[in-house]
Amino acid sequence: MNYNLIARNILEAVGGNENIINFSHCFTRLRFTLKESEKADKKRIEKLEGVISVVESGGQFQIVIGTKVGKVYEKLLELIDVTKEQKKESRENIWNKLLISISTIFTPIVPAIAASGLLKGFLTMAKILVANRGGDITTSSTYSIMLASTDAIFYFMPIILAYTSSKVFKANEFVAMALGGTMCYPMIISLMTGVNSVSMFGIEITKASYTSSVIPIILGVFILSYIQKFLEKIIPEVLKIILVPGFSLLIMVPATFIIFGPIGIYIGDLISFAYRGMMSLSPILCGGFIGGMWCVFVIFGAHRALIPIGINDVALYGQQNLLAFAGAANFSQGGAALGVMLKTKNKNLKTIAASASLPAILCGITEPAIYGCNLRLKRPMIYAVISGAIGGAIMGAAGVYGDAFANNGVLTLATYAAFGLKKFMFYLLGIGVSFFGATILTIIFGFEDIEEKSRI
């Protein structure tokens, strides 16, 4: 693929540089915020090499490319110059801005979190295999060091999120990271976990553990961005390099620990409480709903609002089931795509379905399956939703949990083996029903096939 040519063609087809307010990318999509979406030539873009589909959702013009999206994005970075004036012309509503902000904050760290989950799964499997032979690897220094590497990203989450949040809110990255580092500092941890009360400037502080926290630092960096802008306006140019970051920390450290940190902790607890409340009400319905609707949320970009729940649960409690249920959806999409491959007589569609099924099964990347065949053919998407809902309900009924945040696929199966063989078997049963159910339904009930001469 000529990524430079693809990038140039995409830029021209979306209306040129002057029509772009902002742009970014996730795992499989280029995401454009355009001044006038009607100027974008959707049909032309869909015919470009490497483009799977075009979706308009959440105030964004999204071009689905697949796992090679990063290479196209890098070429676009060389071509696109988004000015401040263009950004001011954005007419996105608050909900769209919130979803985009969440995505931009969390998307960069998901690969590292997924790698952590994959490694933890390997350690879990190794621990189980050695224990079955009467051994114990948990006492070895090798295991301890490797385990630390899987937990480090969560322990220092405030520092990592401080960096990504500063990019979104336009705050100084290193001042934000210093604020996040303060929240993880050993002396602060000791104060927060000690028996004595803690106060700043005579004001008693709500004691809370900020290591592994998610929302407090995001809220803190959001406020920091406004403090920084205010200081830049009132401080003389010659003194800005020292006084702006200095006063920013002087203001934000006490403000975070006295006001915004506790608020963030309460918000995080409220979100977890709401999700756990759904689980308490009916684990079967909760699992079925997430398992069935997750990939529908993906189509509209709404799944981004749910990802922090899983990250927050792993950070605070060391376990999550959100992605277990989402895994049912992932495998059902892969199964439906496999069914399309086995059923269709269109050679081009057969190739697309086969290549789309593989990433869904191996690593839970479902966009190629969704946009390449399932959603386009309609019925396979319905079969996937039904099968994913049944698989998710099975997991919910059995109380399946994972000990890491990892996108569901064959490569991360061991993540769900940490809480006993019985629950792990129900996890395998859930994804098995999702995958094979979608495959069988697609083959038996079929879909309206695409003629060989038609372009896919």
Coordinates of C-alpha atoms in Angstrom, one line a residue:
M1 CA 0.0 0.0 0.0
N2 CA 1.2 3.5 -0.9
Y3 CA 0.3 5.2 2.4
N4 CA 1.4 8.6 1.1
L5 CA -0.9 8.4 -1.9
I6 CA -3.8 7.2 0.3
A7 CA -3.3 10.1 2.7
R8 CA -3.3 12.6 -0.1
N9 CA -6.4 11.2 -1.6
I10 CA -8.2 11.1 1.7
L11 CA -7.2 14.7 2.4
E12 CA -8.5 15.9 -1.0
A13 CA -11.7 13.8 -0.7
V14 CA -12.7 15.2 2.8
G15 CA -12.6 18.7 1.4
G16 CA -9.0 19.7 1.8
N17 CA -7.0 21.2 4.7
E18 CA -9.4 24.2 5.1
N19 CA -12.4 21.9 5.7
I20 CA -10.7 20.1 8.7
I21 CA -11.3 21.4 12.2
N22 CA -9.5 18.6 13.9
F23 CA -8.5 15.0 13.3
S24 CA -7.2 12.0 15.3
H25 CA -7.3 8.2 15.1
C26 CA -8.1 5.1 17.2
F27 CA -7.1 1.5 16.5
T28 CA -8.9 1.2 13.2
R29 CA -10.4 4.6 12.2
L30 CA -9.3 8.0 11.1
R31 CA -11.6 10.5 12.9
F32 CA -12.2 13.9 11.3
T33 CA -14.1 16.8 12.7
L34 CA -15.1 18.8 9.5
K35 CA -16.5 22.3 9.0
E36 CA -18.9 21.1 6.3
S37 CA -19.4 17.3 6.2
E38 CA -21.3 17.6 2.9
K39 CA -18.0 18.7 1.2
A40 CA -16.5 15.2 1.9
D41 CA -16.9 12.8 -1.0
K42 CA -18.0 9.7 0.9
K43 CA -18.3 7.4 -2.2
R44 CA -14.9 8.4 -3.5
I45 CA -13.3 7.7 -0.1
E46 CA -14.9 4.2 0.1
K47 CA -13.3 3.3 -3.2
L48 CA -9.8 4.2 -2.1
E49 CA -7.3 1.4 -1.5
G50 CA -7.2 0.3 2.1
V51 CA -10.5 1.9 3.1
I52 CA -13.0 -0.5 4.5
S53 CA -15.9 1.9 5.1
V54 CA -16.9 5.5 6.0
V55 CA -19.1 6.2 9.1
E56 CA -20.5 9.5 10.3
S57 CA -21.1 9.3 14.0
G58 CA -20.8 11.5 17.1
G59 CA -20.1 14.6 15.1
Q60 CA -17.2 13.0 13.4
F61 CA -16.4 11.8 9.8
Q62 CA -14.8 8.4 10.4
I63 CA -12.8 6.5 7.9
V64 CA -12.4 2.8 8.8
I65 CA -9.0 1.5 7.6
G66 CA -8.1 -1.3 9.9
T67 CA -4.9 -2.1 11.7
K68 CA -2.8 0.0 9.3
V69 CA -4.5 3.2 10.3
G70 CA -1.5 4.5 12.2
K71 CA 0.7 4.5 9.0
V72 CA -1.9 6.5 7.1
Y73 CA -2.3 8.9 10.1
E74 CA 1.4 9.5 10.1
K75 CA 1.3 10.6 6.5
L76 CA -1.7 12.8 7.1
L77 CA 0.2 14.5 9.9
E78 CA 2.7 15.7 7.3
L79 CA -0.1 17.1 5.1
I80 CA -2.6 18.6 7.5
D81 CA -2.2 21.9 9.4
V82 CA -5.1 22.5 11.7
T83 CA -5.2 26.2 12.8
K84 CA -6.7 27.7 15.9
E85 CA -9.3 29.5 13.8
Q86 CA -10.5 26.2 12.4
K87 CA -10.8 24.7 15.8
K88 CA -12.9 27.6 17.0
E89 CA -15.4 26.8 14.3
S90 CA -16.3 23.4 15.7
R91 CA -20.0 23.1 16.4
E92 CA -19.9 19.9 18.4
N93 CA -22.3 19.5 21.2
I94 CA -21.2 18.8 24.8
W95 CA -21.9 15.1 24.6
N96 CA -19.8 14.7 21.4
K97 CA -16.9 16.7 22.9
L98 CA -17.0 14.5 26.0
L99 CA -16.9 11.3 24.0
I100 CA -14.1 12.6 21.9
S101 CA -12.1 13.8 24.9
I102 CA -12.5 10.4 26.7
S103 CA -11.4 8.6 23.5
T104 CA -8.3 10.9 23.1
I105 CA -7.3 10.5 26.8
F106 CA -7.6 6.7 27.0
T107 CA -6.9 5.5 23.4
P108 CA -3.1 6.1 23.6
I109 CA -2.7 4.0 26.8
V110 CA -4.9 1.1 25.8
P111 CA -2.0 -0.8 23.9
A112 CA 0.1 -0.6 27.1
I113 CA -2.8 -1.7 29.2
A114 CA -3.6 -4.5 26.8
A115 CA 0.1 -5.6 26.9
S116 CA -0.1 -5.6 30.6
G117 CA -3.2 -7.8 30.5
L118 CA -1.6 -10.2 28.0
L119 CA 1.5 -10.6 30.2
K120 CA -0.6 -11.1 33.4
G121 CA -2.5 -13.8 31.6
F122 CA 0.7 -15.6 30.8
L123 CA 1.8 -15.3 34.4
T124 CA -1.6 -16.6 35.6
M125 CA -1.4 -19.6 33.3
A126 CA 2.2 -20.3 34.4
K127 CA 1.2 -20.1 38.0
I128 CA -1.6 -22.5 37.5
L129 CA 0.5 -25.0 35.5
V130 CA 3.3 -25.0 38.1
A131 CA 0.9 -25.2 41.0
N132 CA -0.7 -28.4 39.4
R133 CA 2.8 -29.9 39.6
G134 CA 3.2 -29.0 43.3
G135 CA 5.4 -25.9 42.7
D136 CA 5.0 -22.3 43.5
I137 CA 6.5 -19.6 41.2
T138 CA 5.0 -16.7 43.2
T139 CA 8.0 -16.9 45.7
S140 CA 10.6 -16.3 42.9
S141 CA 12.0 -12.9 42.3
T142 CA 11.5 -13.4 38.5
Y143 CA 7.7 -13.7 39.1
S144 CA 7.7 -10.7 41.4
I145 CA 9.5 -8.5 38.9
M146 CA 7.3 -9.6 36.0
L147 CA 4.2 -9.1 38.1
A148 CA 5.3 -5.6 38.9
S149 CA 5.6 -4.9 35.2
T150 CA 1.9 -5.8 34.8
D151 CA 0.7 -3.6 37.7
A152 CA 3.0 -0.6 37.1
I153 CA 0.8 1.1 34.5
F154 CA -2.1 1.0 36.9
Y155 CA -0.1 2.0 40.0
F156 CA 1.2 5.1 38.2
M157 CA -2.0 5.7 36.3
P158 CA -2.2 9.4 37.5
I159 CA 1.1 10.2 35.9
I160 CA 0.2 8.5 32.6
L161 CA -3.2 10.0 32.4
A162 CA -1.8 13.4 33.4
Y163 CA 0.2 13.3 30.1
T164 CA -2.6 12.2 27.8
S165 CA -5.1 14.6 29.5
S166 CA -2.7 17.5 29.1
K167 CA -2.7 16.9 25.4
V168 CA -6.5 17.1 25.3
F169 CA -6.9 20.1 27.6
K170 CA -3.8 21.9 26.3
A171 CA -2.0 22.1 29.6
N172 CA 1.8 21.8 30.1
E173 CA 2.5 18.1 29.9
F174 CA 5.3 18.1 32.5
V175 CA 3.5 20.3 35.0
A176 CA 0.6 17.9 34.7
M177 CA 2.9 14.9 35.2
A178 CA 4.4 16.5 38.2
L179 CA 0.9 16.9 39.7
G180 CA 0.2 13.2 38.9
G181 CA 3.5 12.2 40.4
T182 CA 2.7 14.0 43.6
M183 CA -0.4 11.9 43.9
C184 CA 1.8 8.7 43.7
Y185 CA 4.6 10.0 45.9
P186 CA 5.5 7.5 48.7
M187 CA 5.2 10.1 51.4
I188 CA 1.7 11.1 50.2
I189 CA 0.7 7.4 50.2
S190 CA 2.0 7.1 53.8
L191 CA 0.0 10.2 54.9
M192 CA -3.2 9.0 53.2
T193 CA -3.0 5.5 54.7
G194 CA -1.8 6.6 58.2
V195 CA -4.0 6.8 61.3
N196 CA -3.5 10.6 61.8
S197 CA -5.6 13.2 60.0
V198 CA -4.0 15.2 57.2
S199 CA -4.4 18.9 56.5
M200 CA -3.1 21.7 54.2
F201 CA -3.1 25.3 55.3
G202 CA -5.3 24.4 58.2
I203 CA -7.9 22.6 56.0
E204 CA -8.4 18.9 56.7
I205 CA -8.0 16.7 53.6
T206 CA -10.2 13.8 52.7
K207 CA -7.9 10.8 52.9
A208 CA -7.9 8.7 49.8
S209 CA -5.5 6.5 47.8
Y210 CA -4.7 8.2 44.5
T211 CA -2.4 5.5 43.1
S212 CA -4.3 3.6 40.4
S213 CA -7.0 6.3 40.4
V214 CA -8.4 7.6 37.1
I215 CA -10.8 10.5 37.4
P216 CA -9.0 12.7 40.0
I217 CA -6.0 13.5 37.8
I218 CA -8.2 14.0 34.7
L219 CA -10.3 16.5 36.7
G220 CA -7.1 18.1 38.1
V221 CA -5.5 18.6 34.7
F222 CA -8.7 20.0 33.3
I223 CA -8.6 22.7 36.0
L224 CA -4.9 23.1 35.5
S225 CA -5.4 24.1 31.9
Y226 CA -7.5 27.0 32.9
I227 CA -5.2 28.1 35.7
Q228 CA -2.3 28.0 33.2
K229 CA -4.1 30.1 30.6
F230 CA -5.0 32.6 33.3
L231 CA -1.4 32.9 34.5
E232 CA -0.1 33.2 31.0
K233 CA -2.3 36.3 30.5
I234 CA -1.3 38.1 33.7
I235 CA 2.4 37.2 34.0
P236 CA 5.0 39.2 32.0
E237 CA 6.5 37.3 29.0
V238 CA 10.0 37.4 30.4
L239 CA 8.9 35.6 33.6
K240 CA 6.5 33.1 32.2
I241 CA 9.0 30.2 31.8
I242 CA 9.4 30.0 35.5
L243 CA 6.4 31.6 37.2
V244 CA 3.6 30.0 35.1
P245 CA 4.6 26.4 35.9
G246 CA 5.6 27.4 39.5
F247 CA 2.4 29.1 40.4
S248 CA 0.4 26.4 38.5
L249 CA 1.7 23.8 40.9
L250 CA 1.5 26.0 43.9
I251 CA -2.2 26.5 43.2
M252 CA -3.1 23.0 41.8
V253 CA -1.4 20.8 44.4
P254 CA -3.5 22.0 47.4
A255 CA -6.6 22.5 45.1
T256 CA -6.3 18.9 43.9
F257 CA -5.9 17.3 47.4
I258 CA -8.5 19.6 49.1
I259 CA -11.2 19.8 46.4
F260 CA -10.8 18.1 43.0
G261 CA -9.1 14.9 44.1
P262 CA -11.9 13.9 46.5
I263 CA -14.5 15.0 44.0
G264 CA -12.9 12.7 41.4
I265 CA -12.8 9.8 43.9
Y266 CA -16.5 10.2 44.6
I267 CA -17.3 10.4 40.9
G268 CA -15.3 7.2 40.2
D269 CA -17.0 5.5 43.1
L270 CA -20.4 6.6 41.8
I271 CA -19.7 5.2 38.3
S272 CA -18.5 1.9 39.8
F273 CA -21.5 1.8 42.1
A274 CA -23.9 2.3 39.2
Y275 CA -22.3 -0.5 37.2
R276 CA -22.1 -2.8 40.2
G277 CA -25.7 -1.9 40.9
M278 CA -26.7 -3.2 37.4
M279 CA -24.7 -6.4 38.2
S280 CA -26.4 -6.8 41.5
L281 CA -29.8 -6.3 39.9
S282 CA -29.2 -9.0 37.3
P283 CA -25.8 -10.3 36.2
I284 CA -27.5 -12.2 33.4
L285 CA -29.2 -9.1 32.0
C286 CA -26.1 -7.0 32.4
G287 CA -23.9 -9.5 30.7
G288 CA -26.5 -10.1 28.0
F289 CA -26.9 -6.3 27.4
I290 CA -23.2 -5.6 27.1
G291 CA -22.5 -8.8 25.1
G292 CA -25.3 -8.0 22.6
M293 CA -24.9 -4.2 22.3
W294 CA -21.2 -3.6 22.7
C295 CA -20.4 -3.7 18.9
V296 CA -23.5 -1.6 18.3
F297 CA -22.0 0.9 20.7
V298 CA -18.8 0.7 18.7
I299 CA -20.6 1.7 15.5
F300 CA -21.8 5.0 17.2
G301 CA -18.5 5.4 19.2
A302 CA -20.5 5.2 22.5
H303 CA -18.3 2.3 23.8
R304 CA -15.6 4.9 24.6
A305 CA -17.7 6.1 27.5
L306 CA -17.7 2.6 29.0
I307 CA -14.0 1.9 28.7
P308 CA -13.0 3.9 31.8
I309 CA -15.3 1.7 33.9
G310 CA -13.2 -1.4 33.1
I311 CA -9.9 0.5 33.6
N312 CA -11.2 2.0 36.9
D313 CA -12.3 -1.4 38.2
V314 CA -9.0 -3.1 37.5
A315 CA -7.1 -0.1 39.1
L316 CA -9.2 -0.1 42.2
Y317 CA -10.3 -3.7 42.7
G318 CA -7.9 -5.8 40.6
Q319 CA -10.7 -7.3 38.5
Q320 CA -13.3 -6.4 35.8
N321 CA -16.1 -8.2 33.9
L322 CA -17.0 -5.4 31.4
L323 CA -14.5 -6.7 28.8
A324 CA -15.5 -10.3 29.5
F325 CA -19.0 -9.4 28.3
A326 CA -17.5 -7.3 25.5
G327 CA -15.5 -10.3 24.5
A328 CA -18.7 -12.2 23.8
A329 CA -19.5 -9.4 21.3
N330 CA -16.1 -9.5 19.8
F331 CA -16.2 -13.3 19.2
S332 CA -19.7 -13.1 17.8
Q333 CA -18.6 -10.6 15.2
G334 CA -15.7 -12.8 14.3
G335 CA -18.1 -15.8 14.1
A336 CA -20.5 -13.9 11.9
A337 CA -17.7 -12.9 9.5
L338 CA -16.6 -16.5 9.4
G339 CA -20.1 -17.5 8.5
V340 CA -20.2 -15.0 5.7
M341 CA -16.9 -16.4 4.4
L342 CA -18.3 -19.9 4.3
K343 CA -21.7 -18.9 2.9
T344 CA -21.0 -16.3 0.3
K345 CA -20.2 -17.1 -3.4
N346 CA -18.6 -13.7 -4.0
K347 CA -14.8 -14.3 -4.0
N348 CA -14.0 -10.7 -3.1
L349 CA -16.4 -10.8 -0.1
K350 CA -15.1 -14.2 0.9
T351 CA -11.6 -12.7 1.1
I352 CA -12.8 -9.6 3.1
A353 CA -14.8 -11.8 5.5
A354 CA -11.9 -14.1 6.2
S355 CA -9.4 -11.3 6.8
A356 CA -12.0 -9.5 9.0
S357 CA -12.7 -12.6 11.1
L358 CA -9.1 -13.2 12.1
P359 CA -8.3 -9.9 14.0
A360 CA -11.7 -10.2 15.8
I361 CA -10.9 -13.7 17.0
L362 CA -7.2 -13.2 17.9
C363 CA -7.2 -9.7 19.5
G364 CA -10.8 -8.4 19.6
I365 CA -10.5 -5.8 16.8
T366 CA -14.0 -6.0 15.3
E367 CA -14.3 -2.9 13.0
P368 CA -13.1 -4.8 9.9
A369 CA -15.8 -7.5 10.5
I370 CA -18.5 -4.9 11.4
Y371 CA -18.0 -2.6 8.4
G372 CA -16.4 -5.1 6.0
C373 CA -19.3 -7.5 5.9
N374 CA -21.6 -7.9 9.0
L375 CA -23.2 -4.5 9.1
R376 CA -23.2 -4.2 5.3
L377 CA -25.1 -7.4 4.9
K378 CA -27.3 -6.6 7.9
R379 CA -28.5 -10.1 8.9
P380 CA -25.0 -11.3 10.1
M381 CA -24.9 -8.3 12.3
I382 CA -28.3 -9.3 13.9
Y383 CA -27.0 -12.9 14.3
A384 CA -23.9 -11.5 16.0
V385 CA -25.9 -9.4 18.4
I386 CA -28.1 -12.3 19.4
S387 CA -25.2 -14.7 19.9
G388 CA -23.2 -12.1 21.8
A389 CA -26.1 -11.4 24.1
I390 CA -26.4 -15.2 24.9
G391 CA -22.7 -15.5 25.5
G392 CA -22.6 -12.5 27.7
A393 CA -25.6 -13.7 29.7
I394 CA -23.8 -17.0 30.3
M395 CA -20.8 -15.2 31.7
G396 CA -22.9 -12.9 33.8
A397 CA -24.7 -15.9 35.3
A398 CA -21.4 -17.6 36.2
G399 CA -19.8 -14.5 37.7
V400 CA -16.9 -14.4 35.2
Y401 CA -14.1 -11.9 36.0
G402 CA -10.7 -11.1 34.6
D403 CA -7.7 -9.8 36.6
A404 CA -6.6 -7.4 33.9
F405 CA -7.9 -4.9 31.3
A406 CA -7.3 -6.7 28.0
N407 CA -9.1 -6.6 24.7
N408 CA -10.8 -10.0 24.4
G409 CA -9.3 -12.5 21.9
V410 CA -7.6 -15.8 21.8
L411 CA -4.3 -14.2 22.8
T412 CA -5.8 -13.0 26.1
L413 CA -7.8 -16.0 27.2
A414 CA -5.6 -16.6 30.2
T415 CA -6.7 -13.3 31.7
Y416 CA -9.9 -15.0 32.8
A417 CA -8.3 -18.0 34.4
A418 CA -7.3 -16.2 37.6
F419 CA -10.5 -16.8 39.5
G420 CA -10.8 -20.5 39.3
L421 CA -11.3 -23.2 36.6
K422 CA -15.1 -23.2 36.9
K423 CA -15.4 -19.5 36.0
F424 CA -12.8 -19.9 33.3
M425 CA -14.8 -22.7 31.7
F426 CA -17.9 -20.6 31.7
Y427 CA -15.9 -17.8 30.0
L428 CA -14.9 -20.3 27.3
L429 CA -18.5 -21.5 27.1
G430 CA -19.7 -17.9 26.7
I431 CA -17.3 -17.0 23.9
G432 CA -17.8 -20.4 22.3
V433 CA -21.6 -19.8 22.1
S434 CA -21.0 -16.3 20.8
F435 CA -18.6 -17.4 18.1
F436 CA -20.1 -20.6 16.9
G437 CA -23.7 -19.4 17.4
A438 CA -23.1 -16.4 15.1
T439 CA -21.3 -18.7 12.6
I440 CA -24.1 -21.3 12.5
L441 CA -26.9 -18.7 12.4
T442 CA -25.2 -16.9 9.5
I443 CA -24.8 -20.2 7.6
I444 CA -28.3 -21.5 8.2
F445 CA -30.4 -18.4 7.9
G446 CA -28.1 -16.7 5.4
F447 CA -28.2 -13.2 4.0
E448 CA -28.6 -11.4 0.7
D449 CA -25.4 -12.1 -1.0
I450 CA -23.6 -9.6 -3.2
E451 CA -23.2 -10.3 -6.8
E452 CA -19.7 -11.1 -8.0
K453 CA -19.6 -8.1 -10.4
S454 CA -20.5 -5.7 -7.6
R455 CA -17.7 -3.8 -5.9
I456 CA -17.1 -4.7 -2.3

